[in-house]
Tab-separated table of C-alpha atoms and ligand atoms in Angstrom:
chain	number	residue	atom	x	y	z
A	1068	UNK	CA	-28.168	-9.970	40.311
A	1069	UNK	CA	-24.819	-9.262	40.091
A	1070	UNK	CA	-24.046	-12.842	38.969
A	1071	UNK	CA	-26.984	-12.450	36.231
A	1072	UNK	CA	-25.357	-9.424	34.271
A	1073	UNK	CA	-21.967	-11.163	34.576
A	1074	UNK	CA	-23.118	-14.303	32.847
A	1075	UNK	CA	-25.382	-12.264	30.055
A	1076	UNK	CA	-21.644	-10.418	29.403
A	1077	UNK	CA	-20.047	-13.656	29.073
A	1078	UNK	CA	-22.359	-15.072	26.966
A	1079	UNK	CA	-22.502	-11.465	24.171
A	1080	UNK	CA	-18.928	-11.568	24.713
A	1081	UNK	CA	-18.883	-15.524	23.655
A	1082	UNK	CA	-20.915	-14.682	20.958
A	1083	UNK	CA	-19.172	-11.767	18.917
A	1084	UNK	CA	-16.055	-13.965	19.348
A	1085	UNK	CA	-17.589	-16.667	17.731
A	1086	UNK	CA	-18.919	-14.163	14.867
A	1087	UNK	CA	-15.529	-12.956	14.882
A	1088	UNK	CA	-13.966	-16.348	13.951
A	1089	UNK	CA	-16.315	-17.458	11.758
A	1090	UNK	CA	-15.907	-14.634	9.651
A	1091	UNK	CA	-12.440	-14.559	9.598
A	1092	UNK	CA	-12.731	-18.255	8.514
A	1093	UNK	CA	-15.011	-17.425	6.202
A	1094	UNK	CA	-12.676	-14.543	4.485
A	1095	UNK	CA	-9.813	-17.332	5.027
A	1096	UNK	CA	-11.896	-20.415	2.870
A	1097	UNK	CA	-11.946	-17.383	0.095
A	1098	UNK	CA	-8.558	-16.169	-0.078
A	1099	UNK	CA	-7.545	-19.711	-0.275
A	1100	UNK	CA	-10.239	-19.888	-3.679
A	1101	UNK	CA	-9.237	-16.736	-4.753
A	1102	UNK	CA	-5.515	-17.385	-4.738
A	1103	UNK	CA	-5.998	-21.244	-6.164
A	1104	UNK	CA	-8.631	-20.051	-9.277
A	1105	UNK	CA	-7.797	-16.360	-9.815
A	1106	UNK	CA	-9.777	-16.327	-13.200
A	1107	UNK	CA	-12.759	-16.146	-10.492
A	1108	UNK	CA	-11.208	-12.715	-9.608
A	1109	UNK	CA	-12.347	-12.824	-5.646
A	1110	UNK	CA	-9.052	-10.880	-5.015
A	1111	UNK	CA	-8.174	-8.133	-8.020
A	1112	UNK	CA	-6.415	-5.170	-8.466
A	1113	UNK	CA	-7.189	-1.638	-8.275
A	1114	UNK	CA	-4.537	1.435	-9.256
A	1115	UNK	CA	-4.552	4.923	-7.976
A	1116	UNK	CA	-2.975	7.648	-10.028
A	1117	UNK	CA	0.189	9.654	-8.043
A	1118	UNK	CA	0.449	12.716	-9.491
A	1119	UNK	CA	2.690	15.606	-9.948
A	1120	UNK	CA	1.921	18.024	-7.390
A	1121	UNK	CA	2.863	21.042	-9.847
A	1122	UNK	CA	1.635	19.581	-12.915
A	1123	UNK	CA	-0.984	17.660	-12.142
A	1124	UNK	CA	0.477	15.354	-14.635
A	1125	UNK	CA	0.025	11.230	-13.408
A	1126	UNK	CA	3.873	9.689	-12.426
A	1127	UNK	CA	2.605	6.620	-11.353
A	1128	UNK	CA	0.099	4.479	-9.603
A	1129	UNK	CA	0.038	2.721	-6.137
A	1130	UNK	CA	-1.540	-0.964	-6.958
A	1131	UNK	CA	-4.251	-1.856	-4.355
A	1132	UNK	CA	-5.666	-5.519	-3.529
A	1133	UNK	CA	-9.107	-5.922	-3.797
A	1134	UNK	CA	-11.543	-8.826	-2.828
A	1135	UNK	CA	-15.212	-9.649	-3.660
A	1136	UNK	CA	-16.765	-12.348	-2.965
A	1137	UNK	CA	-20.325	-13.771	-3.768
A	1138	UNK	CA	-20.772	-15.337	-0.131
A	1139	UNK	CA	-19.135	-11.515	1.251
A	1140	UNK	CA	-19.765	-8.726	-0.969
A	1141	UNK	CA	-16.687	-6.296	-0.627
A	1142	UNK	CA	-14.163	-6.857	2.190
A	1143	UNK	CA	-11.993	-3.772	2.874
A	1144	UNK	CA	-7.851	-4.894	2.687
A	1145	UNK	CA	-7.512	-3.689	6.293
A	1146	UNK	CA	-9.606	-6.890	6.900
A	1147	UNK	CA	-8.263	-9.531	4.679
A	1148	UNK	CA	-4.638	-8.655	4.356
A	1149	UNK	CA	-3.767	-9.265	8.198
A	1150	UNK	CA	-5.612	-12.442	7.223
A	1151	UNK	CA	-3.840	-13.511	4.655
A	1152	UNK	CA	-0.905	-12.534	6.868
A	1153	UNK	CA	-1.433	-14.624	9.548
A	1154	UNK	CA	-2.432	-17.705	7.542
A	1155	UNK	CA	0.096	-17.575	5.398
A	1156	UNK	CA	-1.232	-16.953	2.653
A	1157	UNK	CA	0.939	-13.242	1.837
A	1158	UNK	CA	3.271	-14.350	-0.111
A	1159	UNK	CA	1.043	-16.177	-2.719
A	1160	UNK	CA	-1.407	-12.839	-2.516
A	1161	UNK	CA	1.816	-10.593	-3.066
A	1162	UNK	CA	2.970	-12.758	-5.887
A	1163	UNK	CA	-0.142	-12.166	-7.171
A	1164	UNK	CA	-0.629	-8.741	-7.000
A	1165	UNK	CA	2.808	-8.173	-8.180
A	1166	UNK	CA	2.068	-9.978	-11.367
A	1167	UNK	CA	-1.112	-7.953	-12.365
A	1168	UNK	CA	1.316	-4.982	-11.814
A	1169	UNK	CA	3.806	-5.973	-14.050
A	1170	UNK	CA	0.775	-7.132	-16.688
A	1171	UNK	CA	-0.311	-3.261	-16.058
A	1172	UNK	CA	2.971	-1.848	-17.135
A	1173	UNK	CA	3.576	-3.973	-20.075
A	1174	UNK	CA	0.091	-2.306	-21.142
A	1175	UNK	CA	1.588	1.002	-20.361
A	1176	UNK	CA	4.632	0.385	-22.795
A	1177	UNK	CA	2.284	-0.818	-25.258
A	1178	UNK	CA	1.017	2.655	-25.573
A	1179	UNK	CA	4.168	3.944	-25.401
A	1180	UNK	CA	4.371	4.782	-21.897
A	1181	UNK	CA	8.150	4.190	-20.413
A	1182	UNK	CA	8.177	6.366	-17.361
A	1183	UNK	CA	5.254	5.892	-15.060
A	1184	UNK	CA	5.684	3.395	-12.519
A	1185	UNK	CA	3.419	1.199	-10.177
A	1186	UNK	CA	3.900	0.883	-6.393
A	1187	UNK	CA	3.434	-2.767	-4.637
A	1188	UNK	CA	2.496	-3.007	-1.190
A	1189	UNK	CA	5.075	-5.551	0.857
A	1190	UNK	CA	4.279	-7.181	4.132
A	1191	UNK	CA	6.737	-8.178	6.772
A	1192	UNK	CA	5.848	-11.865	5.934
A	1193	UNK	CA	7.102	-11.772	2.600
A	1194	UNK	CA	10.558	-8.959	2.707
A	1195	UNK	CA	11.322	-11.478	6.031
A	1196	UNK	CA	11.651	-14.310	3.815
A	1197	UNK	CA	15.033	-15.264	2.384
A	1198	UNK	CA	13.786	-16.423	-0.915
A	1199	UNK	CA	12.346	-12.885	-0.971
A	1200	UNK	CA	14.513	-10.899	-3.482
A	1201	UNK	CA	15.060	-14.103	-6.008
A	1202	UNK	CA	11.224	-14.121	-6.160
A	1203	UNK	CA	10.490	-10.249	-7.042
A	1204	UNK	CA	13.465	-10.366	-9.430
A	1205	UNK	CA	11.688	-13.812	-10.648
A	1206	UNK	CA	8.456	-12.406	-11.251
A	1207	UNK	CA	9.121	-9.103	-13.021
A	1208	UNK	CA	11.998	-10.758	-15.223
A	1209	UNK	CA	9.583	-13.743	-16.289
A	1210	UNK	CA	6.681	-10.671	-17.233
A	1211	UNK	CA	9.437	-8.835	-19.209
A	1212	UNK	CA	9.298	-5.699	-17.222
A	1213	UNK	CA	11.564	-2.975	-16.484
A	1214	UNK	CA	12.623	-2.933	-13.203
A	1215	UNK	CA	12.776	0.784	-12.948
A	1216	UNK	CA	9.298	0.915	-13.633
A	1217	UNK	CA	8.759	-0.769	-9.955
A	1218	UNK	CA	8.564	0.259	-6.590
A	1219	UNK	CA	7.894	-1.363	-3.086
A	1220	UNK	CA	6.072	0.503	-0.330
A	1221	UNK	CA	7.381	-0.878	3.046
A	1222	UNK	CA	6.063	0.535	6.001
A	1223	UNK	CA	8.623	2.054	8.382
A	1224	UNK	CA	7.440	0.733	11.699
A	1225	UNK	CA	8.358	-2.859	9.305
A	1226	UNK	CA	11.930	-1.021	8.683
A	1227	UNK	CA	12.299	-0.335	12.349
A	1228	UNK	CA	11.434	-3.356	13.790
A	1229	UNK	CA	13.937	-6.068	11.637
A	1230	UNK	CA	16.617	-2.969	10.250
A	1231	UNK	CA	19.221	-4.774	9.371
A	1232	UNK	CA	17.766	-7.666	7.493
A	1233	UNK	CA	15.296	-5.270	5.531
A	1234	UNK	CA	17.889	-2.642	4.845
A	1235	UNK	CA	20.114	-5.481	3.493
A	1236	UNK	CA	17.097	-6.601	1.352
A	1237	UNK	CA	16.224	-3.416	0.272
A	1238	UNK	CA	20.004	-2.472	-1.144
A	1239	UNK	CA	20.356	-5.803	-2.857
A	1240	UNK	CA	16.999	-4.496	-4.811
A	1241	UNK	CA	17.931	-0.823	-5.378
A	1242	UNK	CA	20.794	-2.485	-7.610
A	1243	UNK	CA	18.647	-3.652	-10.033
A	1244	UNK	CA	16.836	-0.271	-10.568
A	1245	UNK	CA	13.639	-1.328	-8.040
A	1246	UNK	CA	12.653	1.983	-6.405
A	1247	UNK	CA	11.934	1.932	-2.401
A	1248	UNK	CA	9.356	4.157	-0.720
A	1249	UNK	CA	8.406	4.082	2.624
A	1250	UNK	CA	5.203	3.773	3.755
A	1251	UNK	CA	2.982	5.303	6.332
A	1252	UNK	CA	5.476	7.482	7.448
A	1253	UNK	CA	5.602	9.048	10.831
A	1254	UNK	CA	3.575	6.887	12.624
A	1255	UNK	CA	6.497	4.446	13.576
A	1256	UNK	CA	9.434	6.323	15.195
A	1257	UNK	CA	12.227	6.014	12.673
A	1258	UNK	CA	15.364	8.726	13.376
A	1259	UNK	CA	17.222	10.817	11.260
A	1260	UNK	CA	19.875	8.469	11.258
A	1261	UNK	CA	18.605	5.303	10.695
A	1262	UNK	CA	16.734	7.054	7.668
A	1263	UNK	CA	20.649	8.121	6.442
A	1264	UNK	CA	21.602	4.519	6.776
A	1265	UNK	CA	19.228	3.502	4.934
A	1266	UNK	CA	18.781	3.542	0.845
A	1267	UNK	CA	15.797	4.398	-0.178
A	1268	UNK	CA	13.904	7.108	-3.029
A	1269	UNK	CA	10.566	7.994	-1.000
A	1270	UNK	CA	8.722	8.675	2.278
A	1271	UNK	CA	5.096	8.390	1.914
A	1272	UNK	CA	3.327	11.162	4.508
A	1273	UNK	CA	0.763	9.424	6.449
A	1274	UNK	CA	-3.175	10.384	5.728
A	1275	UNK	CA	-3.126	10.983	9.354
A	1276	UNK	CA	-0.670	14.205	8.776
A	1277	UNK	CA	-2.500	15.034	5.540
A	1278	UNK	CA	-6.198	14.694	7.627
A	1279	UNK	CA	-5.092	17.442	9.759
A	1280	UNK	CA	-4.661	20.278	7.088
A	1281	UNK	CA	-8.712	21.634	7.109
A	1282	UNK	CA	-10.485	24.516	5.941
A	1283	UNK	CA	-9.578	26.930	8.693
A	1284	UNK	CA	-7.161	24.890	10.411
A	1285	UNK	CA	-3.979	24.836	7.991
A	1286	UNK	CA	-2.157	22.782	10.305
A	1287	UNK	CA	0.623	21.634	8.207
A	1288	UNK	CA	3.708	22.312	10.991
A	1289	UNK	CA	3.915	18.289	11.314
A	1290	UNK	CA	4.055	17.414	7.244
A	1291	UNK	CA	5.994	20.626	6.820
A	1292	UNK	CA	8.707	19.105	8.985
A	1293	UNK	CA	8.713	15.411	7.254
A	1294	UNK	CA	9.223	17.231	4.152
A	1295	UNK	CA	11.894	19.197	4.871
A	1296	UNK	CA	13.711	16.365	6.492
A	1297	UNK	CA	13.381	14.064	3.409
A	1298	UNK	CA	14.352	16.593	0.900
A	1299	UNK	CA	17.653	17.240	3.271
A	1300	UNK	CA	18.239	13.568	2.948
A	1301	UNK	CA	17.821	13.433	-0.659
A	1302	UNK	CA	14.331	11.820	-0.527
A	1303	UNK	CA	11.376	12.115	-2.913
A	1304	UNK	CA	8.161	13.044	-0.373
A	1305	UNK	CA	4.611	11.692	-1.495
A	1306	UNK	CA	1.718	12.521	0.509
A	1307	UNK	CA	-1.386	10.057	0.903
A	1308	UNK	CA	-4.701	10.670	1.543
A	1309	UNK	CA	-5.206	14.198	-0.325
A	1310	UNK	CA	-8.690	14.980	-0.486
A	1311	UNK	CA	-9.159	19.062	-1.420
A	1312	UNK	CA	-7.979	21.342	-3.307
A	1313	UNK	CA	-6.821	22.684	0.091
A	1314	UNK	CA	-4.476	20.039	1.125
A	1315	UNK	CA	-3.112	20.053	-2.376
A	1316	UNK	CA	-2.033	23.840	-2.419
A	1317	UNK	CA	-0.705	23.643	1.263
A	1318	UNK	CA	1.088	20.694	0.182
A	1319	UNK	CA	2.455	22.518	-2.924
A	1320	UNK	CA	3.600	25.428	-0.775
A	1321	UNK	CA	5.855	23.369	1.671
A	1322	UNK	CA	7.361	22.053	-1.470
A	1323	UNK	CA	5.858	18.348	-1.383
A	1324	UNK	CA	6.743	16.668	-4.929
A	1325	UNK	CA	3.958	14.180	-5.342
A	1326	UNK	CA	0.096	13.850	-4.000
A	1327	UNK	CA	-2.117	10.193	-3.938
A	1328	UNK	CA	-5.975	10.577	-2.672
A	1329	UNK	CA	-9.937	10.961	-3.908
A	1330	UNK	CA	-9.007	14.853	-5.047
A	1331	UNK	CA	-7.228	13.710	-7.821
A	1332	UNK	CA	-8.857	9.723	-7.796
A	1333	UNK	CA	-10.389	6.761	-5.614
A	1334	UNK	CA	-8.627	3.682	-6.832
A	1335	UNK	CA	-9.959	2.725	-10.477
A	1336	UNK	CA	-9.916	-0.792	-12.356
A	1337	UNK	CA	-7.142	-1.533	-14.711
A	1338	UNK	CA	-8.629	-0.315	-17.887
A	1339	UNK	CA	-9.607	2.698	-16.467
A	1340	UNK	CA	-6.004	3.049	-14.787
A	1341	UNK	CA	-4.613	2.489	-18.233
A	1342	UNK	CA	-7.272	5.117	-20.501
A	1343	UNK	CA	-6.552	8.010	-17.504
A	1344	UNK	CA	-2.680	7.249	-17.810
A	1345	UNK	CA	-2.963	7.611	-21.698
A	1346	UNK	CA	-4.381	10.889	-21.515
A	1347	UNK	CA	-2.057	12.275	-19.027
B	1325	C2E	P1	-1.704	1.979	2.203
B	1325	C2E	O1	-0.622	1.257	1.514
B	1325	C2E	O2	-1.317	3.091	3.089
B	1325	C2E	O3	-2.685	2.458	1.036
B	1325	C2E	C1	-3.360	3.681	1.003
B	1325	C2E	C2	-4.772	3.520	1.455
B	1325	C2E	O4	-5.397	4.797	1.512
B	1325	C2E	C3	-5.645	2.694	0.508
B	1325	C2E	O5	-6.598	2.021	1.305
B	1325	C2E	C4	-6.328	3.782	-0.330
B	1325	C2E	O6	-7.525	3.339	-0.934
B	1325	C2E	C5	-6.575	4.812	0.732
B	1325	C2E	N1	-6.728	6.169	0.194
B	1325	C2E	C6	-6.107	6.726	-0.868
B	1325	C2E	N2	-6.469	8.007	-1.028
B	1325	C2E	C7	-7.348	8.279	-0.044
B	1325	C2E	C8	-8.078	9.465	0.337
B	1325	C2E	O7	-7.997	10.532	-0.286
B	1325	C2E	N3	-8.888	9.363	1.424
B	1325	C2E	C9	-9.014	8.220	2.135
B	1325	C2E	N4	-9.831	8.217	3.180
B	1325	C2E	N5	-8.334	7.080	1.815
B	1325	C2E	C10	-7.514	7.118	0.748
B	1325	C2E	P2	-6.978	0.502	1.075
B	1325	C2E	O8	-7.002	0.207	-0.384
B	1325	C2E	O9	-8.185	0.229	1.884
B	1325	C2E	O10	-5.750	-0.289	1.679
B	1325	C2E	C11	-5.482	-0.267	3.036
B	1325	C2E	C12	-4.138	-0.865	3.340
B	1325	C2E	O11	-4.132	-2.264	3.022
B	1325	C2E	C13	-3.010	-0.274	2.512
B	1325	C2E	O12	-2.605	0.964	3.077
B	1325	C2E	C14	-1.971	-1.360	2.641
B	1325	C2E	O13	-1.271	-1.260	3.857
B	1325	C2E	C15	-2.821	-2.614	2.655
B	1325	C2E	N6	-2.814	-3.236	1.314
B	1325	C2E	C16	-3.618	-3.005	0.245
B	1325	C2E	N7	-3.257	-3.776	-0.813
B	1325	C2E	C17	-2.195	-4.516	-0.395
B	1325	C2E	C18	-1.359	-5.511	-1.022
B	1325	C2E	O14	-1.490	-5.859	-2.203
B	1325	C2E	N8	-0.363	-6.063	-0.246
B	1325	C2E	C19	-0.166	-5.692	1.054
B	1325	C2E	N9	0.830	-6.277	1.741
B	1325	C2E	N10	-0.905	-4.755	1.653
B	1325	C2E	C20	-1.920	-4.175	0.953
B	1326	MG	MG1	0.906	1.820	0.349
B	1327	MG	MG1	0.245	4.431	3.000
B	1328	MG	MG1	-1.648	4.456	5.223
């Protein structure tokens, strides 16, 4: 008996780690089609609005890779961008994504709109990479763009893992006007110090802080404390994730300068991006 229910568990367990691979094949054979015919638009670009937490008024927007395929339907990022990670295939997506970005602001200045900015996701795979720098600075010169109009999100568990090499990436962009934020904050376990040493504009409060403010639970103590830390280091605090009119006002009270999440909108294509950032 015994030796029964061990086999049937090998053989499920065989089997979802087949499904598993396949899939992850399968997302793999359409990145690579994506990335090599992007006119097919498997992977695209969404942009959510950041938005003055006083105002209400749109400062920016965080660009978001999407991907859609015929064979898939929709395939959430937390799937396909460890993916493209591990196969290599970041750098091209990043490129990519980066581009559309800088095609998004140029549309912005074309309706006369200088001071909003849009926020690129990095990966370790690409900021690791000594070329790195040469090809952001590449990209956004050959679109025309003003750099100040760019930012990075880095995550800080990336930061804290390879601090040296990333800090000394990081400064070499802050020089030409490139704005850092960092990303997902407090889940990684950055200090105070290493957060002096380095230069950056932002911290991004995880969702996971921002979940925790409810109804009748106003449990803010945790983002409370990230903002007053950032503010005492000079730093610009954006919180993620903001869902109710709630989590806005608690937000507002602690004196958080910027809010990103479905309250104010879900990610929207690039015309709509550009039509809710004219009418700001
Ligand atoms: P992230 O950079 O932390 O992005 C924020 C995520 O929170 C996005 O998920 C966004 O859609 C979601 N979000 C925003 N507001 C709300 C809200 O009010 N409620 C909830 N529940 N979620 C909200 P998304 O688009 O699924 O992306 C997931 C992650 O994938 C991103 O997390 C980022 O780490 C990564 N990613 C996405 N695009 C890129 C990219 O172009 N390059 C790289 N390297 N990573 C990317
Ligand atoms: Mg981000
Ligand atoms: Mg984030
Ligand atoms: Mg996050």
């Amino acid at each position: 008996n015994v030796k029964r229910d061990t086999f049937v568990n090998y053989v499920f367990f065989n089997k979802d780690m087949e499904e598993a691979l396949i899939r992850q094949n399968k997302i793999e054979r359409e990145l690579r089609k994506a990335l090599a015919d992007p006119l097919q638009e498997i992977i695209y670009v969404e942009f959510q609005p950041q938005v003055d937490i006083i105002s209400g008024k749109i400062l920016g927007f965080e660009a978001l890779a999407r991907m859609k395929s015929e064979d898939l339907g929709h395939v959430s990022p937390m799937e396909f961008i460890p993916i493209a990670e591990e196969k290599l295939l970041i750098v091209e997506l990043g490129n990519f994504v980066l581009k559309k970005s800088c095609e998004f602001i140029k549309t912005l200045n074309q309706h006369n709109i200088f001071n909003q900015w849009v926020a690129i996701n990095i990966s370790a795979a690409q900021i690791l990479r000594s070329d790195f720098v040469k090809t952001i600075l590449g990209i956004i010169e050959e679109c025309d763009c003003d750099k100040s109009q760019i930012e990075l999100e880095i995550t800080e568990s990336l930061l804290i893992d390879n601090f040296e090499l990333v800090n000394n990436q990081l400064d070499r962009l802050r020089r030409f006007g490139i704005k850092i934020s960092l990303d997902d904050f407090g889940t990684g376990y950055s200090s105070f110090s290493m957060l002096e040493e380095t230069n950056i504009d932002k911290l991004k409060i995880d969702r996971s802080f921002i979940n925790r403010i409810t109804e009748d639970n106003l449990e803010v103590s945790i983002a409370e404390d990230i903002i007053s830390m950032a503010h005492k280091l000079g730093l610009t605090v954006i919180a993620e994730g903001v869902e109710s009119q709630n989590q806005k006002n608690c937000l507002s009270e602690h004196e958080c300068d910027i809010a990103q999440g479905y309250y104010y909108s879900k990610p929207i294509s690039f015309e709509k991006a550009i039509k809710m950032a004219t009418n700001n």
